[in-house]
Amino acid sequence: MTYSALRAQQVSRYNDDAVLSAPPARLLTMLYDRLLLDLKRARLAQENTNWDSARENLLHAQAIVAELQSTLRVDLWDGAASLASIYEYAMQALIGANIYRDVERTKECIELLEPLRQGWHEASALLTTESPSVSGSVPGRALGVA
């Protein structure tokens, strides 16, 4: 095995461990970070007519939105239904961006989801600065995620 292959394997193992050991709030922000990375890569690929790369990134973005939808706990906070609607809209836009090779829909998703990513990072930072007795629950559950 070459050094670069060994190094790639070590980085992959480290990333896997980071995900498996992350608390729910951190997992949420990691998902959002990857979602926006996928969308930006898809936009760039669409602008360069690299349809295979665009499709791959858009499909991965759809999988992340589906995961966000499935872990959203509408019974934990009042804003969950609105967030579920945003996720549904984003999913439909991503499907359309992929099917019709529509970079404008991809850009729209970026504009829609980037403020949410920033907001979740801020909320997560607030949770980590609070003590467990103040938050009253496991970090992440207060964010409305399982």
Coordinates of N, CA, C and O in Angstrom, one line a residue, residues 48-121:
N48 N -20.3 24.4 -15.4 CA -19.3 23.8 -16.3 C -19.8 22.7 -17.2 O -19.0 22.0 -17.8
T49 N -21.1 22.5 -17.2 CA -21.8 21.4 -17.9 C -21.2 20.0 -17.6 O -21.1 19.1 -18.5
N50 N -20.7 19.8 -16.4 CA -20.2 18.5 -16.0 C -21.4 17.8 -15.3 O -21.5 17.8 -14.1
W51 N -22.3 17.2 -16.1 CA -23.6 16.7 -15.6 C -23.4 15.5 -14.7 O -24.2 15.3 -13.8
D52 N -22.4 14.7 -14.9 CA -22.2 13.5 -14.0 C -21.9 14.0 -12.6 O -22.5 13.5 -11.6
S53 N -21.0 14.9 -12.5 CA -20.6 15.4 -11.2 C -21.8 16.2 -10.5 O -22.1 16.0 -9.3
A54 N -22.5 17.0 -11.3 CA -23.7 17.7 -10.8 C -24.7 16.7 -10.3 O -25.3 16.9 -9.2
R55 N -25.0 15.7 -11.0 CA -26.0 14.7 -10.6 C -25.6 14.0 -9.3 O -26.4 13.9 -8.4
E56 N -24.3 13.6 -9.2 CA -23.8 12.9 -8.0 C -24.0 13.8 -6.8 O -24.4 13.4 -5.7
N57 N -23.6 15.1 -6.9 CA -23.7 16.0 -5.8 C -25.1 16.3 -5.4 O -25.5 16.4 -4.3
L58 N -26.0 16.5 -6.4 CA -27.4 16.7 -6.2 C -28.1 15.5 -5.5 O -28.9 15.7 -4.6
L59 N -27.7 14.3 -6.0 CA -28.3 13.1 -5.3 C -27.9 13.0 -3.9 O -28.7 12.6 -3.0
H60 N -26.6 13.3 -3.6 CA -26.1 13.3 -2.2 C -26.8 14.4 -1.4 O -27.2 14.1 -0.2
A61 N -27.0 15.5 -2.0 CA -27.8 16.6 -1.3 C -29.2 16.2 -1.0 O -29.7 16.4 0.1
Q62 N -29.8 15.5 -1.9 CA -31.2 15.0 -1.7 C -31.2 14.0 -0.5 O -32.1 14.0 0.3
A63 N -30.2 13.1 -0.5 CA -30.1 12.1 0.6 C -30.0 12.8 2.0 O -30.6 12.4 3.0
I64 N -29.2 13.9 2.0 CA -29.0 14.7 3.3 C -30.3 15.3 3.7 O -30.8 15.3 4.8
V65 N -31.0 15.9 2.7 CA -32.3 16.6 3.0 C -33.3 15.5 3.5 O -34.0 15.7 4.5
A66 N -33.3 14.3 2.9 CA -34.2 13.3 3.4 C -33.8 12.9 4.8 O -34.7 12.6 5.6
E67 N -32.6 12.8 5.1 CA -32.1 12.5 6.5 C -32.6 13.6 7.5 O -33.1 13.3 8.5
L68 N -32.4 14.8 7.1 CA -32.9 15.9 7.9 C -34.4 15.9 8.1 O -34.9 16.1 9.2
Q69 N -35.1 15.5 7.1 CA -36.6 15.4 7.2 C -37.0 14.2 8.2 O -37.9 14.4 9.0
S70 N -36.3 13.1 8.0 CA -36.6 12.0 8.8 C -36.3 12.1 10.3 O -36.9 11.5 11.1
T71 N -35.3 13.0 10.6 CA -34.9 13.1 12.0 C -35.6 14.3 12.7 O -35.4 14.6 13.9
L72 N -36.4 15.1 11.9 CA -37.0 16.3 12.5 C -38.2 15.8 13.4 O -39.0 15.1 13.0
R73 N -38.1 16.3 14.6 CA -39.1 16.0 15.6 C -40.1 17.1 15.7 O -39.9 18.1 16.5
V74 N -41.2 17.0 15.0 CA -42.2 18.1 15.0 C -42.9 18.2 16.3 O -43.5 19.3 16.6
D75 N -42.8 17.2 17.2 CA -43.5 17.3 18.5 C -42.7 18.1 19.6 O -43.2 18.4 20.6
L76 N -41.4 18.5 19.2 CA -40.6 19.1 20.2 C -40.6 20.6 20.2 O -40.2 21.3 21.2
W77 N -40.9 21.2 19.1 CA -41.0 22.7 19.0 C -41.9 23.2 17.9 O -42.1 22.5 16.9
D78 N -42.4 24.4 18.1 CA -43.4 25.0 17.2 C -42.9 25.2 15.8 O -43.7 25.2 14.9
G79 N -41.6 25.5 15.6 CA -41.1 25.8 14.3 C -40.9 24.6 13.4 O -40.5 24.8 12.2
A80 N -41.0 23.4 13.9 CA -40.7 22.2 13.2 C -41.5 22.0 11.9 O -41.0 21.6 10.9
A81 N -42.8 22.4 12.0 CA -43.7 22.2 10.8 C -43.2 23.1 9.7 O -43.2 22.7 8.5
S82 N -42.8 24.3 10.0 CA -42.3 25.2 9.0 C -41.0 24.7 8.4 O -40.8 24.8 7.2
L83 N -40.1 24.2 9.3 CA -38.9 23.7 8.8 C -39.1 22.4 7.9 O -38.5 22.3 6.9
A84 N -40.1 21.6 8.2 CA -40.4 20.5 7.4 C -40.9 20.9 6.0 O -40.6 20.3 5.0
S85 N -41.6 22.0 6.0 CA -42.0 22.6 4.7 C -40.9 23.1 3.9 O -40.8 22.9 2.6
I86 N -39.9 23.7 4.5 CA -38.7 24.1 3.8 C -37.9 22.9 3.3 O -37.5 23.0 2.1
Y87 N -37.8 21.9 4.1 CA -37.1 20.7 3.6 C -37.9 20.1 2.4 O -37.2 19.6 1.4
E88 N -39.2 20.1 2.4 CA -40.0 19.5 1.3 C -39.8 20.4 0.0 O -39.6 19.8 -1.1
Y89 N -39.8 21.7 0.2 CA -39.6 22.6 -0.9 C -38.1 22.4 -1.5 O -38.0 22.3 -2.7
A90 N -37.2 22.3 -0.6 CA -35.8 22.1 -1.1 C -35.6 20.7 -1.8 O -35.0 20.7 -2.8
M91 N -36.3 19.7 -1.3 CA -36.2 18.4 -2.0 C -36.8 18.5 -3.4 O -36.2 18.0 -4.3
Q92 N -37.9 19.1 -3.5 CA -38.5 19.3 -4.9 C -37.6 20.1 -5.8 O -37.5 19.8 -7.0
A93 N -37.0 21.1 -5.3 CA -36.1 22.0 -6.1 C -34.9 21.2 -6.5 O -34.4 21.3 -7.6
L94 N -34.3 20.4 -5.6 CA -33.2 19.6 -5.9 C -33.5 18.5 -7.0 O -32.7 18.3 -7.9
I95 N -34.6 17.9 -6.9 CA -35.0 17.0 -7.9 C -35.2 17.7 -9.2 O -34.6 17.2 -10.3
G96 N -35.8 18.8 -9.3 CA -35.9 19.6 -10.5 C -34.6 20.1 -11.0 O -34.3 20.0 -12.2
A97 N -33.7 20.5 -10.1 CA -32.4 20.9 -10.6 C -31.6 19.8 -11.2 O -30.9 20.0 -12.2
N98 N -31.8 18.6 -10.8 CA -31.2 17.4 -11.3 C -31.8 17.0 -12.6 O -31.1 16.8 -13.6
I99 N -33.1 16.9 -12.7 CA -33.8 16.4 -13.8 C -33.6 17.4 -15.0 O -33.3 17.0 -16.1
Y100 N -33.8 18.6 -14.7 CA -33.8 19.6 -15.8 C -32.5 20.4 -15.9 O -32.4 21.3 -16.7
R101 N -31.5 19.9 -15.2 CA -30.1 20.5 -15.2 C -30.2 22.0 -15.0 O -29.6 22.8 -15.8
D102 N -30.9 22.4 -14.0 CA -31.3 23.8 -13.8 C -30.4 24.4 -12.6 O -30.7 24.2 -11.5
V103 N -29.4 25.1 -13.0 CA -28.5 25.7 -12.0 C -29.2 26.7 -11.2 O -28.9 26.9 -10.0
E104 N -30.3 27.4 -11.7 CA -31.0 28.4 -10.9 C -31.7 27.7 -9.7 O -31.7 28.3 -8.6
R105 N -32.2 26.5 -9.9 CA -32.8 25.8 -8.7 C -31.7 25.5 -7.7 O -32.0 25.5 -6.5
T106 N -30.6 25.1 -8.1 CA -29.5 24.8 -7.2 C -29.1 26.0 -6.5 O -28.9 26.0 -5.2
K107 N -29.0 27.1 -7.2 CA -28.6 28.4 -6.5 C -29.7 28.8 -5.5 O -29.4 29.3 -4.4
E108 N -31.0 28.6 -5.8 CA -32.1 28.9 -4.9 C -32.0 28.0 -3.6 O -32.2 28.6 -2.5
C109 N -31.6 26.8 -3.8 CA -31.4 25.9 -2.6 C -30.3 26.4 -1.7 O -30.4 26.4 -0.5
I110 N -29.2 26.9 -2.3 CA -28.1 27.4 -1.6 C -28.6 28.6 -0.8 O -28.3 28.7 0.4
E111 N -29.3 29.5 -1.4 CA -29.8 30.7 -0.8 C -30.8 30.4 0.3 O -30.8 31.1 1.3
L112 N -31.5 29.4 0.2 CA -32.5 29.0 1.1 C -31.9 28.3 2.3 O -32.3 28.6 3.5
L113 N -30.9 27.4 2.1 CA -30.4 26.6 3.2 C -29.2 27.2 3.9 O -28.9 26.8 5.0
E114 N -28.5 28.1 3.3 CA -27.3 28.6 3.9 C -27.6 29.4 5.2 O -27.0 29.2 6.2
P115 N -28.7 30.2 5.3 CA -29.0 30.8 6.5 C -29.4 29.8 7.6 O -29.1 30.0 8.8
L116 N -30.1 28.7 7.2 CA -30.4 27.7 8.2 C -29.1 27.0 8.7 O -29.0 26.8 9.9
R117 N -28.1 26.8 7.8 CA -26.9 26.2 8.3 C -26.2 27.1 9.3 O -25.8 26.6 10.4
Q118 N -26.2 28.4 9.0 CA -25.6 29.3 10.0 C -26.4 29.4 11.3 O -25.8 29.4 12.4
G119 N -27.7 29.3 11.2 CA -28.5 29.3 12.4 C -28.3 28.1 13.3 O -28.3 28.2 14.5
W120 N -28.2 26.9 12.6 CA -28.0 25.7 13.4 C -26.6 25.7 14.1 O -26.4 25.2 15.2
H121 N -25.6 26.3 13.4 CA -24.3 26.4 14.0 C -24.4 27.3 15.2 O -23.8 27.0 16.3

